[in-house]
């Protein structure tokens, strides 16, 4: 199974270290996806919505977001098909 650390780019040598916890950024993006809320409505326990949106754009544009969601979507779609098959037979 792939971990979120494998998907996000490491800080390059010579760059300043990140001040954000990347796990909280990933959790905030997942919260947005599941909740379907606006960026500005992100709860205060997550990083600033501007920062989360920045990482969302970077990962969307470089394909990281799709790579990270692909295994989840496969599992979800398989489960959905199984559930639909069960309801058809009854």
Coordinates of N, CA and C in Angstrom, one line a residue:
X1 N 0.8 -1.2 0.0 CA 0.0 0.0 0.0 C 0.9 1.3 0.0
X2 N 0.5 2.2 -0.7 CA 1.2 3.5 -0.9 C 0.9 4.4 0.3
X3 N 1.9 5.1 0.8 CA 1.7 6.1 1.8 C 1.8 7.5 1.2
X4 N 1.2 8.5 1.9 CA 1.2 9.8 1.4 C 2.6 10.4 1.3
X5 N 3.5 9.9 2.2 CA 4.9 10.4 2.1 C 5.6 10.0 0.8
X6 N 5.1 8.9 0.2 CA 5.7 8.5 -1.1 C 5.3 9.3 -2.2
X7 N 4.2 10.0 -2.0 CA 3.6 10.8 -3.1 C 4.0 12.2 -3.2
X8 N 4.3 12.8 -2.1 CA 4.6 14.2 -2.1 C 6.1 14.4 -2.3
X9 N 6.5 15.5 -2.9 CA 7.9 15.7 -3.2 C 8.6 16.1 -1.9
X10 N 9.8 15.6 -1.8 CA 10.7 15.9 -0.7 C 11.2 17.3 -0.9
X11 N 11.6 18.0 0.2 CA 12.2 19.3 0.1 C 13.6 19.1 -0.5
X12 N 13.9 19.9 -1.6 CA 15.2 19.8 -2.2 C 16.2 20.4 -1.4
X13 N 17.5 20.0 -1.5 CA 18.5 20.5 -0.7 C 18.7 22.0 -1.1
X14 N 19.0 22.8 -0.1 CA 19.1 24.2 -0.3 C 17.8 25.0 -0.2
X15 N 16.7 24.3 -0.2 CA 15.4 25.0 0.0 C 15.1 25.1 1.5
X16 N 14.3 26.1 1.8 CA 13.9 26.2 3.2 C 13.0 25.0 3.6
X17 N 13.0 24.6 4.8 CA 12.1 23.5 5.2 C 10.7 23.9 5.3
X18 N 9.8 22.9 5.1 CA 8.4 23.2 5.1 C 7.9 23.6 6.5
X19 N 7.0 24.5 6.6 CA 6.5 24.9 7.9 C 5.1 24.2 8.2
X20 N 4.6 23.6 7.1 CA 3.3 22.9 7.3 C 3.5 21.4 7.4
X21 N 2.6 20.8 8.2 CA 2.5 19.3 8.3 C 1.8 18.8 7.0
X22 N 2.5 18.1 6.2 CA 1.9 17.7 4.9 C 0.8 16.7 5.2
X23 N 0.8 16.0 6.2 CA -0.3 15.1 6.5 C -1.6 15.9 6.8
X24 N -1.4 17.0 7.5 CA -2.6 17.8 7.7 C -3.1 18.4 6.4
X25 N -2.3 18.7 5.5 CA -2.7 19.2 4.2 C -3.5 18.1 3.4
X26 N -2.9 16.9 3.4 CA -3.6 15.8 2.8 C -5.0 15.6 3.4
X27 N -5.0 15.6 4.8 CA -6.3 15.4 5.5 C -7.3 16.5 5.1
X28 N -6.8 17.8 5.0 CA -7.7 18.9 4.6 C -8.2 18.7 3.2
X29 N -7.4 18.2 2.3 CA -7.9 17.9 0.9 C -9.0 16.9 0.9
X30 N -8.7 15.8 1.7 CA -9.7 14.7 1.8 C -11.0 15.2 2.5
X31 N -10.9 16.1 3.5 CA -12.0 16.7 4.1 C -12.9 17.5 3.1
X32 N -12.2 18.2 2.2 CA -12.8 19.0 1.2 C -13.6 18.1 0.2
X33 N -12.9 17.0 -0.2 CA -13.5 16.1 -1.2 C -14.7 15.4 -0.6
X34 N -14.6 14.9 0.6 CA -15.7 14.2 1.2 C -16.9 15.1 1.5
X35 N -16.5 16.3 2.1 CA -17.6 17.2 2.5 C -18.1 18.1 1.4
X36 N -17.4 18.2 0.3 CA -17.9 19.0 -0.8 C -18.1 20.5 -0.4
X37 N -17.2 21.0 0.5 CA -17.4 22.4 1.0 C -16.5 23.3 0.2
X38 N -16.7 24.6 0.3 CA -15.9 25.6 -0.3 C -14.5 25.7 0.4
X39 N -13.5 26.1 -0.3 CA -12.2 26.2 0.3 C -12.2 27.1 1.5
X40 N -12.8 28.2 1.4 CA -12.8 29.2 2.5 C -13.5 28.7 3.8
X41 N -14.3 27.6 3.6 CA -15.0 27.1 4.8 C -14.2 26.0 5.5
X42 N -13.0 25.8 5.1 CA -12.1 24.8 5.7 C -12.0 25.1 7.2
X43 N -12.3 24.1 8.1 CA -12.2 24.4 9.6 C -10.8 24.8 10.0
X44 N -10.8 25.5 11.1 CA -9.5 26.1 11.6 C -8.5 25.1 12.1
X45 N -8.9 23.8 12.3 CA -7.9 22.8 12.8 C -7.0 22.4 11.6
X46 N -7.3 22.8 10.4 CA -6.5 22.5 9.3 C -5.7 23.7 8.9
X47 N -4.6 23.5 8.1 CA -3.8 24.7 7.7 C -4.7 25.7 7.0
X48 N -4.2 26.9 6.8 CA -4.8 28.0 6.1 C -5.3 27.5 4.7
X49 N -6.5 27.8 4.3 CA -7.1 27.3 3.1 C -6.2 27.7 1.9
X50 N -5.5 28.8 1.9 CA -4.7 29.3 0.8 C -3.6 28.2 0.6
X51 N -3.0 27.8 1.7 CA -1.9 26.8 1.7 C -2.3 25.5 1.2
X52 N -3.5 25.0 1.7 CA -4.0 23.8 1.2 C -4.4 23.8 -0.3
X53 N -5.0 24.9 -0.7 CA -5.3 25.0 -2.1 C -4.1 25.1 -3.0
X54 N -3.0 25.7 -2.5 CA -1.7 25.7 -3.3 C -1.2 24.3 -3.5
X55 N -1.2 23.5 -2.4 CA -0.7 22.1 -2.6 C -1.7 21.3 -3.5
X56 N -3.0 21.6 -3.3 CA -3.9 20.9 -4.2 C -3.6 21.2 -5.7
X57 N -3.4 22.4 -6.0 CA -3.1 22.8 -7.4 C -1.8 22.2 -7.9
X58 N -0.8 22.2 -7.1 CA 0.5 21.7 -7.5 C 0.4 20.2 -7.7
X59 N -0.3 19.4 -6.8 CA -0.4 18.0 -6.9 C -1.4 17.6 -8.0
X60 N -2.4 18.5 -8.3 CA -3.3 18.2 -9.4 C -2.5 18.3 -10.7
X61 N -1.8 19.4 -10.8 CA -1.1 19.7 -12.1 C 0.1 18.7 -12.4
X62 N 0.7 18.2 -11.4 CA 1.9 17.3 -11.6 C 1.4 15.8 -11.6
X63 N 0.2 15.5 -11.4 CA -0.4 14.2 -11.4 C -0.3 13.4 -10.1
X64 N 0.3 14.1 -9.1 CA 0.4 13.4 -7.8 C -1.0 13.1 -7.2
X65 N -1.9 14.0 -7.3 CA -3.2 13.8 -6.8 C -3.9 12.6 -7.4
X66 N -3.8 12.5 -8.7 CA -4.5 11.4 -9.4 C -3.8 10.0 -9.0
X67 N -2.4 10.0 -8.9 CA -1.7 8.8 -8.5 C -2.2 8.4 -7.1
X68 N -2.4 9.4 -6.2 CA -2.7 9.0 -4.8 C -4.1 8.6 -4.7
X69 N -5.0 9.1 -5.5 CA -6.4 8.7 -5.4 C -6.8 7.5 -6.2
X70 N -6.0 7.1 -7.2 CA -6.3 6.0 -8.0 C -6.5 4.7 -7.3
X71 N -5.6 4.3 -6.3 CA -5.9 3.1 -5.6 C -7.2 3.2 -4.8
X72 N -7.5 4.3 -4.2 CA -8.7 4.5 -3.5 C -9.9 4.4 -4.4
X73 N -9.9 5.0 -5.5 CA -11.0 4.9 -6.5 C -11.2 3.5 -7.0
X74 N -10.2 2.7 -7.1 CA -10.3 1.3 -7.6 C -11.1 0.6 -6.5
X75 N -10.6 0.7 -5.2 CA -11.3 0.0 -4.1 C -12.7 0.5 -4.0
X76 N -13.0 1.8 -4.1 CA -14.4 2.3 -3.9 C -15.3 1.8 -5.1
X77 N -14.8 1.8 -6.3 CA -15.6 1.4 -7.4 C -15.9 -0.1 -7.4
X78 N -14.9 -0.9 -6.9 CA -15.1 -2.3 -6.8 C -16.1 -2.6 -5.7
X79 N -16.1 -1.9 -4.6 CA -17.1 -2.1 -3.5 C -18.5 -1.6 -4.0
X80 N -18.5 -0.6 -4.8 CA -19.8 -0.1 -5.3 C -20.4 -1.1 -6.2
X81 N -19.6 -1.7 -7.1 CA -20.1 -2.7 -8.0 C -20.6 -3.9 -7.2
X82 N -19.9 -4.3 -6.2 CA -20.3 -5.4 -5.3 C -21.7 -5.1 -4.7
X83 N -21.8 -3.9 -4.2 CA -23.0 -3.5 -3.5 C -24.2 -3.4 -4.5
X84 N -23.9 -2.9 -5.7 CA -25.0 -2.9 -6.7 C -25.4 -4.3 -7.1
X85 N -24.4 -5.2 -7.3 CA -24.8 -6.6 -7.6 C -25.6 -7.2 -6.5
X86 N -25.4 -6.9 -5.3 CA -26.2 -7.5 -4.2 C -27.6 -7.0 -4.3
X87 N -27.8 -5.7 -4.5 CA -29.1 -5.1 -4.6 C -29.9 -5.6 -5.8
X88 N -29.2 -5.9 -6.9 CA -29.9 -6.4 -8.1 C -30.5 -7.8 -7.8
X89 N -29.7 -8.7 -7.2 CA -30.2 -10.1 -7.0 C -31.3 -10.2 -6.0
X90 N -31.6 -9.2 -5.2 CA -32.6 -9.4 -4.2 C -34.0 -8.9 -4.7

